[in-house]
Amino acid sequence: MDSLSKFARQKLAEIKTKGLYRQTRPTVRTKAGGTARKDGNFISFCDNDYLGLNHHPDLIKAAEAASKKYGAGAGSSRLVTGDHPLNAELEAKIAGFKEGEAACIFGSGYLTNLGVIPVLAGRGDLIIADRLCHACLFAGSTLAEAALKVFRHNDLDHLRDILEKSRNKAGNVLILTDGIFSMDGDRAPVEALSDLAREFDAWLMVDDAHGLGVVEDGHGASFKRGHRLDVPLQMGTFSKAVGSYGGYIVADAPVIDLIKNRARSLIYTTGLPPGVVAASLKGLEIIETNPALSKKPIQKAALFCTRLGLPAPQSSIVPLILGDLEATMAAASKLAAEGFLITPIRPPTVPDGTARLRFGFSASHKDEDILRLVDVIKGKRILP
Ligand SMILES: Cc1ncc(COP(=O)(O)O)c(C=O)c1O
């Protein structure tokens, strides 16, 4: 065995010993909301397709038309010839919906965070991130040469303490949070974070991957009752509620101009395929013109929570934290045997000892399926 394969086998053995081995599995998600795998047909509660737009005929039609007109791929980086006209259209649309001056779209949400954070925070600067921020916010922070401090989840006192002790020693300060936390489903106190950021002259960046299309009539967690909060960096993705793919950042025009000049994950990578951008445009249009649709995922989650006696959901995501790895895997298997697909979430995606079942609710779920899921959870004694 060569040293490379030996290295890989050893690492895999360690992963398997810890019970953390993962595999990709071909999965066919269907228009009717079902999900098929080699091992059976399921109703899935682990997608992020919160509005059921993945299979919406208008998105598919838009993707087809754009592919015919502009080609299946972008052909090069946006800064070379890959900037087909739909990019500017989508940037104007997301900036308008988020009430910002300008936007820059990226290949994905992950690439957005990898690109944007190092542009804004460099040597001598400080990044302060919520402990439960998504992995790509930490990945972007690692690429930046700034110092990184972490505050306890949603703990404003801890953040203030860090700011009081460190603000004056740093150049620029960037505060990072998810708008809706991806594995916990709770919401960040964005208004209070924004007040703190202003008080200490720090820049607040909210990753609203799970808020867009779901909270505040679809506008996301940087809004409150119809008003845009003071969040200078609104980041998100088109890959969840919007039903398509790609990431974005909305900010003032000079900030976006700088990002377009400096973000390496924009400059040194091929632009998004035209069909994907066209689908995002259509998905956003549906969200903008249909606020009642955006209310549905939380209504579905609320039905689930009420029946199980859980606290009211703050988003479309509801975790059942079981803690123990084996118990979590066993619970997922019991649900699968009853036709429900819920991927168990394990470390390192979540902190050690907090393995969980993460339920994602969609406008396309039928109430009767949610009620049957509740019955199975009760019957199989899956509640923590
Ligand atoms: C909070 C958060 N940010 C960013 C991303 C990455 O977005 P994308 O899937 O578009 O790369 C995710 C996806 O899981 C996420 O949950």
CSV table of C-alpha atoms and ligand atoms in Angstrom, one decimal:
chain,number,residue,atom,x,y,z
A,1,MET,CA,0.0,0.0,0.0
A,2,ASP,CA,1.4,3.4,-0.9
A,3,SER,CA,1.8,6.0,1.9
A,4,LEU,CA,-1.1,8.1,0.6
A,5,SER,CA,-3.6,5.2,0.7
A,6,LYS,CA,-2.2,4.1,4.1
A,7,PHE,CA,-2.7,7.6,5.4
A,8,ALA,CA,-6.3,7.7,4.2
A,9,ARG,CA,-7.1,4.2,5.7
A,10,GLN,CA,-5.7,5.2,9.1
A,11,LYS,CA,-7.7,8.4,9.2
A,12,LEU,CA,-10.8,6.6,8.1
A,13,ALA,CA,-10.3,4.0,10.8
A,14,GLU,CA,-10.1,6.8,13.4
A,15,ILE,CA,-13.3,8.3,12.0
A,16,LYS,CA,-15.1,5.0,12.1
A,17,THR,CA,-14.0,4.2,15.6
A,18,LYS,CA,-15.5,7.5,16.8
A,19,GLY,CA,-18.8,6.6,15.0
A,20,LEU,CA,-18.4,9.6,12.7
A,21,TYR,CA,-18.1,7.9,9.3
A,22,ARG,CA,-20.2,9.6,6.6
A,23,GLN,CA,-21.1,8.6,3.0
A,24,THR,CA,-22.7,10.3,0.1
A,25,ARG,CA,-25.8,8.5,-1.1
A,26,PRO,CA,-27.6,8.9,-4.4
A,27,THR,CA,-31.0,10.5,-3.6
A,28,VAL,CA,-33.8,11.4,-5.9
A,29,ARG,CA,-36.0,14.2,-4.5
A,30,THR,CA,-39.3,14.3,-6.3
A,31,LYS,CA,-41.8,17.0,-7.2
A,32,ALA,CA,-44.4,15.6,-4.8
A,33,GLY,CA,-42.1,16.2,-1.9
A,34,GLY,CA,-41.0,12.5,-1.6
A,35,THR,CA,-37.4,11.4,-1.5
A,36,ALA,CA,-36.1,8.1,-3.0
A,37,ARG,CA,-32.9,6.3,-2.1
A,38,LYS,CA,-31.7,2.8,-2.9
A,39,ASP,CA,-32.9,1.8,0.5
A,40,GLY,CA,-36.5,3.0,0.1
A,41,ASN,CA,-38.9,5.9,-0.4
A,42,PHE,CA,-39.2,8.5,2.3
A,43,ILE,CA,-40.8,11.8,3.3
A,44,SER,CA,-37.8,14.0,4.0
A,45,PHE,CA,-37.5,16.3,6.9
A,46,CYS,CA,-33.9,17.1,6.3
A,47,ASP,CA,-33.9,19.3,3.2
A,48,ASN,CA,-33.4,23.1,3.2
A,49,ASP,CA,-35.9,23.5,0.4
A,50,TYR,CA,-38.1,25.4,2.8
A,51,LEU,CA,-40.6,26.7,0.2
A,52,GLY,CA,-40.6,23.7,-2.0
A,53,LEU,CA,-39.2,25.7,-4.9
A,54,ASN,CA,-36.7,23.2,-6.1
A,55,HIS,CA,-39.2,21.6,-8.4
A,56,HIS,CA,-41.3,24.7,-9.1
A,57,PRO,CA,-42.1,24.7,-12.8
A,58,ASP,CA,-41.3,28.4,-13.2
A,59,LEU,CA,-37.8,28.0,-11.8
A,60,ILE,CA,-37.2,25.0,-14.1
A,61,LYS,CA,-38.5,26.9,-17.1
A,62,ALA,CA,-36.4,29.9,-16.3
A,63,ALA,CA,-33.3,27.7,-16.0
A,64,GLU,CA,-34.0,26.0,-19.3
A,65,ALA,CA,-34.5,29.3,-21.1
A,66,ALA,CA,-31.4,30.9,-19.7
A,67,SER,CA,-29.3,27.8,-20.5
A,68,LYS,CA,-30.5,27.9,-24.1
A,69,LYS,CA,-29.8,31.6,-24.4
A,70,TYR,CA,-26.5,31.9,-22.6
A,71,GLY,CA,-25.2,28.3,-22.4
A,72,ALA,CA,-24.9,25.7,-19.7
A,73,GLY,CA,-21.9,27.2,-18.1
A,74,ALA,CA,-20.4,30.7,-17.6
A,75,GLY,CA,-17.2,29.9,-19.4
A,76,SER,CA,-14.9,31.8,-17.1
A,77,SER,CA,-14.5,34.0,-14.1
A,78,ARG,CA,-17.0,36.9,-13.9
A,79,LEU,CA,-14.0,39.3,-14.2
A,80,VAL,CA,-13.1,37.8,-17.6
A,81,THR,CA,-16.1,36.8,-19.8
A,82,GLY,CA,-18.3,34.9,-17.3
A,83,ASP,CA,-20.4,37.8,-16.3
A,84,HIS,CA,-23.6,37.1,-18.3
A,85,PRO,CA,-26.3,39.7,-17.9
A,86,LEU,CA,-28.4,37.7,-15.4
A,87,ASN,CA,-25.8,38.3,-12.7
A,88,ALA,CA,-26.4,42.0,-12.6
A,89,GLU,CA,-30.1,41.4,-12.6
A,90,LEU,CA,-29.9,39.1,-9.6
A,91,GLU,CA,-27.6,41.4,-7.8
A,92,ALA,CA,-30.1,44.3,-8.3
A,93,LYS,CA,-33.0,42.1,-7.2
A,94,ILE,CA,-31.4,40.8,-4.0
A,95,ALA,CA,-30.0,44.2,-3.1
A,96,GLY,CA,-33.5,45.7,-3.6
A,97,PHE,CA,-35.2,42.9,-1.5
A,98,LYS,CA,-32.7,43.4,1.3
A,99,GLU,CA,-33.0,47.2,1.0
A,100,GLY,CA,-29.2,47.6,0.5
A,101,GLU,CA,-27.3,49.7,-2.0
A,102,ALA,CA,-25.6,46.9,-3.9
A,103,ALA,CA,-24.9,43.2,-3.9
A,104,CYS,CA,-22.3,40.7,-5.2
A,105,ILE,CA,-23.2,37.1,-5.9
A,106,PHE,CA,-20.8,34.2,-5.5
A,107,GLY,CA,-20.7,30.5,-6.5
A,108,SER,CA,-22.2,29.5,-3.2
A,109,GLY,CA,-22.9,30.7,0.3
A,110,TYR,CA,-19.7,29.0,1.5
A,111,LEU,CA,-17.7,30.7,-1.2
A,112,THR,CA,-19.2,34.1,-0.2
A,113,ASN,CA,-18.0,33.7,3.3
A,114,LEU,CA,-14.6,32.5,2.2
A,115,GLY,CA,-14.2,35.5,-0.1
A,116,VAL,CA,-15.8,38.4,1.9
A,117,ILE,CA,-14.3,37.9,5.4
A,118,PRO,CA,-10.6,38.1,4.4
A,119,VAL,CA,-11.4,41.3,2.3
A,120,LEU,CA,-12.7,43.1,5.4
A,121,ALA,CA,-10.5,41.8,8.1
A,122,GLY,CA,-6.7,41.5,7.8
A,123,ARG,CA,-3.6,41.7,10.0
A,124,GLY,CA,-4.2,43.8,13.1
A,125,ASP,CA,-7.9,43.5,12.9
A,126,LEU,CA,-10.3,41.4,15.0
A,127,ILE,CA,-13.1,39.0,14.1
A,128,ILE,CA,-15.5,38.1,16.9
A,129,ALA,CA,-17.9,35.2,16.0
A,130,ASP,CA,-20.8,33.5,17.8
A,131,ARG,CA,-19.6,30.1,18.9
A,132,LEU,CA,-22.3,28.4,16.8
A,133,CYS,CA,-21.7,30.3,13.6
A,134,HIS,CA,-21.7,28.1,10.5
A,135,ALA,CA,-18.5,26.3,9.5
A,136,CYS,CA,-18.0,28.6,6.5
A,137,LEU,CA,-17.9,31.7,8.6
A,138,PHE,CA,-15.1,30.1,10.6
A,139,ALA,CA,-13.4,28.9,7.4
A,140,GLY,CA,-13.5,32.5,6.0
A,141,SER,CA,-12.1,33.8,9.3
A,142,THR,CA,-9.3,31.3,9.2
A,143,LEU,CA,-8.3,32.6,5.7
A,144,ALA,CA,-8.3,36.2,7.1
A,145,GLU,CA,-5.1,37.2,8.8
A,146,ALA,CA,-7.1,38.9,11.6
A,147,ALA,CA,-7.2,37.6,15.2
A,148,LEU,CA,-10.3,35.6,16.0
A,149,LYS,CA,-12.3,35.5,19.3
A,150,VAL,CA,-15.5,33.6,19.9
A,151,PHE,CA,-18.4,34.6,22.1
A,152,ARG,CA,-20.8,32.3,23.8
A,153,HIS,CA,-23.9,31.6,21.7
A,154,ASN,CA,-26.2,34.6,21.6
A,155,ASP,CA,-24.5,36.0,24.7
A,156,LEU,CA,-24.5,39.8,24.4
A,157,ASP,CA,-22.8,40.2,27.7
A,158,HIS,CA,-19.9,38.0,26.6
A,159,LEU,CA,-19.6,39.9,23.3
A,160,ARG,CA,-19.6,43.2,25.2
A,161,ASP,CA,-16.9,42.0,27.5
A,162,ILE,CA,-14.7,41.0,24.5
A,163,LEU,CA,-15.4,44.3,22.8
A,164,GLU,CA,-14.5,46.3,26.0
A,165,LYS,CA,-11.3,44.4,26.5
A,166,SER,CA,-10.2,44.2,22.8
A,167,ARG,CA,-11.8,46.9,20.7
A,168,ASN,CA,-9.1,49.5,21.3
A,169,LYS,CA,-6.2,47.1,20.6
A,170,ALA,CA,-7.6,46.2,17.2
A,171,GLY,CA,-7.8,48.0,13.9
A,172,ASN,CA,-11.2,47.1,12.3
A,173,VAL,CA,-13.6,44.7,14.1
A,174,LEU,CA,-15.9,42.4,12.3
A,175,ILE,CA,-18.7,40.7,14.3
A,176,LEU,CA,-20.1,37.5,12.7
A,177,THR,CA,-23.3,35.7,13.4
A,178,ASP,CA,-25.8,33.4,11.7
A,179,GLY,CA,-29.3,35.1,11.5
A,180,ILE,CA,-31.0,31.7,12.1
A,181,PHE,CA,-28.6,29.1,13.5
A,182,SER,CA,-28.4,26.3,11.1
A,183,MET,CA,-28.3,23.4,13.5
A,184,ASP,CA,-30.3,24.9,16.3
A,185,GLY,CA,-33.0,26.9,14.5
A,186,ASP,CA,-32.9,29.8,16.9
A,187,ARG,CA,-32.6,33.4,15.9
A,188,ALA,CA,-29.7,35.8,16.7
A,189,PRO,CA,-30.6,39.0,18.6
A,190,VAL,CA,-29.7,41.0,15.5
A,191,GLU,CA,-31.1,44.3,16.7
A,192,ALA,CA,-29.1,44.2,20.0
A,193,LEU,CA,-26.0,43.0,18.1
A,194,SER,CA,-26.3,45.9,15.7
A,195,ASP,CA,-26.6,48.3,18.7
A,196,LEU,CA,-23.4,46.8,20.2
A,197,ALA,CA,-21.6,46.9,16.9
A,198,ARG,CA,-22.4,50.6,16.5
A,199,GLU,CA,-21.4,51.5,20.0
A,200,PHE,CA,-18.0,49.9,19.5
A,201,ASP,CA,-17.5,50.9,15.8
A,202,ALA,CA,-17.5,47.3,14.7
A,203,TRP,CA,-19.0,45.9,11.5
A,204,LEU,CA,-21.8,43.4,11.8
A,205,MET,CA,-22.1,40.6,9.3
A,206,VAL,CA,-25.2,38.4,9.5
A,207,ASP,CA,-25.3,35.1,7.6
A,208,ASP,CA,-29.0,34.6,6.8
A,209,ALA,CA,-28.8,31.4,4.9
A,210,HIS,CA,-31.8,30.0,6.8
A,211,GLY,CA,-33.7,33.3,7.2
A,212,LEU,CA,-34.2,34.4,3.7
A,213,GLY,CA,-37.7,33.3,2.5
A,214,VAL,CA,-38.6,32.1,6.0
A,215,VAL,CA,-38.7,34.9,8.6
A,216,GLU,CA,-40.0,38.5,8.4
A,217,ASP,CA,-42.2,37.9,5.3
A,218,GLY,CA,-39.2,36.3,3.7
A,219,HIS,CA,-36.9,39.3,4.1
A,220,GLY,CA,-34.8,37.5,6.7
A,221,ALA,CA,-33.4,37.9,10.2
A,222,SER,CA,-31.9,41.4,9.5
A,223,PHE,CA,-35.5,42.8,9.3
A,224,LYS,CA,-37.9,43.4,12.1
A,225,ARG,CA,-41.6,44.0,11.5
A,226,GLY,CA,-41.1,45.4,8.0
A,227,HIS,CA,-38.0,47.5,8.8
A,228,ARG,CA,-34.4,46.8,7.9
A,229,LEU,CA,-32.2,46.7,10.9
A,230,ASP,CA,-28.8,48.4,10.8
A,231,VAL,CA,-26.8,45.5,9.4
A,232,PRO,CA,-24.1,46.7,7.0
A,233,LEU,CA,-23.2,43.2,5.7
A,234,GLN,CA,-26.2,41.0,4.9
A,235,MET,CA,-25.0,37.6,3.6
A,236,GLY,CA,-27.0,34.6,2.5
A,237,THR,CA,-27.6,31.9,-0.1
A,238,PHE,CA,-30.0,31.1,-2.9
A,239,SER,CA,-29.6,27.4,-2.2
A,240,LYS,CA,-32.2,27.0,0.5
A,241,ALA,CA,-35.6,28.7,0.5
A,242,VAL,CA,-34.9,30.3,-2.9
A,243,GLY,CA,-34.7,26.8,-4.3
A,244,SER,CA,-31.6,27.3,-6.5
A,245,TYR,CA,-27.9,27.8,-5.8
A,246,GLY,CA,-25.3,30.5,-5.2
A,247,GLY,CA,-24.5,33.0,-2.5
A,248,TYR,CA,-24.7,36.8,-2.0
A,249,ILE,CA,-23.6,39.7,0.1
A,250,VAL,CA,-25.5,42.9,0.3
A,251,ALA,CA,-23.8,46.1,1.5
A,252,ASP,CA,-23.1,49.7,0.5
A,253,ALA,CA,-21.8,50.3,-3.0
A,254,PRO,CA,-18.2,51.0,-2.1
A,255,VAL,CA,-18.0,47.8,0.0
A,256,ILE,CA,-19.4,45.7,-2.8
A,257,ASP,CA,-17.0,47.4,-5.2
A,258,LEU,CA,-14.1,46.5,-2.9
A,259,ILE,CA,-15.3,42.9,-2.6
A,260,LYS,CA,-15.5,42.6,-6.4
A,261,ASN,CA,-11.9,43.8,-6.6
A,262,ARG,CA,-10.5,41.6,-3.8
A,263,ALA,CA,-12.6,38.5,-3.0
A,264,ARG,CA,-10.5,35.6,-4.2
A,265,SER,CA,-13.4,33.2,-4.3
A,266,LEU,CA,-15.1,35.5,-6.8
A,267,ILE,CA,-12.1,36.5,-8.9
A,268,TYR,CA,-10.4,33.1,-9.2
A,269,THR,CA,-13.4,30.9,-9.9
A,270,THR,CA,-15.9,30.5,-12.7
A,271,GLY,CA,-19.1,32.4,-12.6
A,272,LEU,CA,-22.4,30.8,-11.8
A,273,PRO,CA,-24.1,29.0,-14.7
A,274,PRO,CA,-26.8,31.2,-16.3
A,275,GLY,CA,-29.6,28.6,-15.7
A,276,VAL,CA,-28.8,28.7,-11.9
A,277,VAL,CA,-28.9,32.5,-11.8
A,278,ALA,CA,-32.2,32.5,-13.7
A,279,ALA,CA,-33.7,30.0,-11.3
A,280,SER,CA,-32.6,32.2,-8.3
A,281,LEU,CA,-34.2,35.3,-9.9
A,282,LYS,CA,-37.5,33.4,-10.3
A,283,GLY,CA,-37.3,32.0,-6.8
A,284,LEU,CA,-36.7,35.5,-5.3
A,285,GLU,CA,-39.6,36.8,-7.4
A,286,ILE,CA,-41.9,34.2,-5.9
A,287,ILE,CA,-40.7,35.1,-2.4
A,288,GLU,CA,-41.1,38.8,-3.0
A,289,THR,CA,-44.6,38.6,-4.3
A,290,ASN,CA,-45.9,35.9,-2.0
A,291,PRO,CA,-45.3,36.7,1.7
A,292,ALA,CA,-48.0,34.1,2.7
A,293,LEU,CA,-45.8,31.3,1.3
A,294,SER,CA,-42.9,32.4,3.5
A,295,LYS,CA,-45.1,32.0,6.6
A,296,LYS,CA,-45.7,28.4,5.9
A,297,PRO,CA,-42.5,26.7,7.0
A,298,ILE,CA,-42.8,28.1,10.5
A,299,GLN,CA,-46.5,27.2,10.6
A,300,LYS,CA,-45.5,23.6,9.8
A,301,ALA,CA,-42.7,23.6,12.4
A,302,ALA,CA,-45.2,25.0,14.9
A,303,LEU,CA,-47.6,22.2,14.3
A,304,PHE,CA,-44.8,19.7,15.1
A,305,CYS,CA,-43.7,21.6,18.2
A,306,THR,CA,-47.1,22.1,19.6
A,307,ARG,CA,-48.0,18.4,19.3
A,308,LEU,CA,-44.7,17.4,20.9
A,309,GLY,CA,-44.9,20.0,23.7
A,310,LEU,CA,-41.7,21.7,22.4
A,311,PRO,CA,-41.1,25.5,22.6
A,312,ALA,CA,-42.5,27.5,19.7
A,313,PRO,CA,-40.1,27.4,16.8
A,314,GLN,CA,-38.2,30.5,15.7
A,315,SER,CA,-37.6,29.2,12.2
A,316,SER,CA,-38.2,26.3,10.0
A,317,ILE,CA,-35.5,24.3,11.8
A,318,VAL,CA,-36.3,22.2,14.9
A,319,PRO,CA,-33.6,20.2,16.6
A,320,LEU,CA,-34.1,17.3,19.0
A,321,ILE,CA,-30.8,17.1,20.8
A,322,LEU,CA,-30.3,13.6,22.0
A,323,GLY,CA,-26.6,14.1,22.9
A,324,ASP,CA,-25.5,10.5,22.6
A,325,LEU,CA,-24.2,9.5,19.1
A,326,GLU,CA,-25.6,5.9,19.1
A,327,ALA,CA,-29.0,7.0,20.5
A,328,THR,CA,-29.2,9.6,17.7
A,329,MET,CA,-28.2,7.1,15.0
A,330,ALA,CA,-30.7,4.6,16.4
A,331,ALA,CA,-33.5,7.2,16.5
A,332,ALA,CA,-32.9,8.1,12.8
A,333,SER,CA,-33.0,4.4,11.9
A,334,LYS,CA,-36.4,4.0,13.7
A,335,LEU,CA,-37.8,7.0,11.8
A,336,ALA,CA,-36.4,5.7,8.5
A,337,ALA,CA,-38.1,2.4,9.1
A,338,GLU,CA,-41.4,4.4,9.3
A,339,GLY,CA,-40.6,6.2,6.1
A,340,PHE,CA,-39.2,9.5,7.5
A,341,LEU,CA,-35.8,10.7,6.4
A,342,ILE,CA,-34.0,12.7,9.1
A,343,THR,CA,-30.3,12.9,8.8
A,344,PRO,CA,-28.6,12.5,12.2
A,345,ILE,CA,-26.3,15.5,12.8
A,346,ARG,CA,-23.1,14.6,14.5
A,347,PRO,CA,-19.9,16.3,15.6
A,348,PRO,CA,-17.9,18.0,14.2
A,349,THR,CA,-21.0,19.7,12.6
A,350,VAL,CA,-22.3,20.3,16.1
A,351,PRO,CA,-20.3,20.4,19.4
A,352,ASP,CA,-19.4,17.1,21.1
A,353,GLY,CA,-22.2,15.6,23.2
A,354,THR,CA,-24.9,17.4,21.2
A,355,ALA,CA,-25.7,14.9,18.5
A,356,ARG,CA,-29.2,15.5,17.3
A,357,LEU,CA,-32.0,15.0,14.9
A,358,ARG,CA,-32.5,18.2,12.9
A,359,PHE,CA,-36.0,18.6,11.4
A,360,GLY,CA,-36.3,21.1,8.5
A,361,PHE,CA,-39.9,22.1,7.7
A,362,SER,CA,-41.1,23.1,4.3
A,363,ALA,CA,-44.2,24.8,2.9
A,364,SER,CA,-44.6,21.6,0.8
A,365,HIS,CA,-45.0,19.3,3.8
A,366,LYS,CA,-48.5,17.9,4.3
A,367,ASP,CA,-50.0,18.4,7.8
A,368,GLU,CA,-51.0,14.7,7.9
A,369,ASP,CA,-47.4,13.6,7.3
A,370,ILE,CA,-46.2,15.9,10.2
A,371,LEU,CA,-48.9,14.4,12.5
A,372,ARG,CA,-47.8,10.9,11.6
A,373,LEU,CA,-44.2,11.9,12.2
A,374,VAL,CA,-45.3,13.2,15.7
A,375,ASP,CA,-47.1,9.9,16.4
A,376,VAL,CA,-44.0,7.9,15.5
A,377,ILE,CA,-41.7,10.0,17.6
A,378,LYS,CA,-44.1,9.6,20.6
A,379,GLY,CA,-44.6,5.9,19.9
A,380,LYS,CA,-40.9,5.1,19.6
A,381,ARG,CA,-40.0,7.2,22.6
A,382,ILE,CA,-37.6,9.3,20.6
A,383,LEU,CA,-38.0,12.6,22.6
A,384,PRO,CA,-34.9,13.4,24.7
B,1,LIG,C1,-25.6,29.4,8.0
B,1,LIG,C2,-25.1,28.9,6.7
B,1,LIG,N1,-24.3,29.7,6.0
B,1,LIG,C3,-23.8,29.3,4.8
B,1,LIG,C4,-24.1,28.1,4.2
B,1,LIG,C5,-23.5,27.7,2.9
B,1,LIG,O1,-24.4,28.0,1.9
B,1,LIG,P1,-24.3,27.2,0.5
B,1,LIG,O2,-25.0,25.9,0.7
B,1,LIG,O3,-24.9,28.1,-0.5
B,1,LIG,O4,-22.8,27.0,0.3
B,1,LIG,C6,-24.9,27.2,4.9
B,1,LIG,C7,-25.3,25.9,4.4
B,1,LIG,O5,-25.4,24.9,5.0
B,1,LIG,C8,-25.4,27.6,6.2
B,1,LIG,O6,-26.2,26.8,6.9
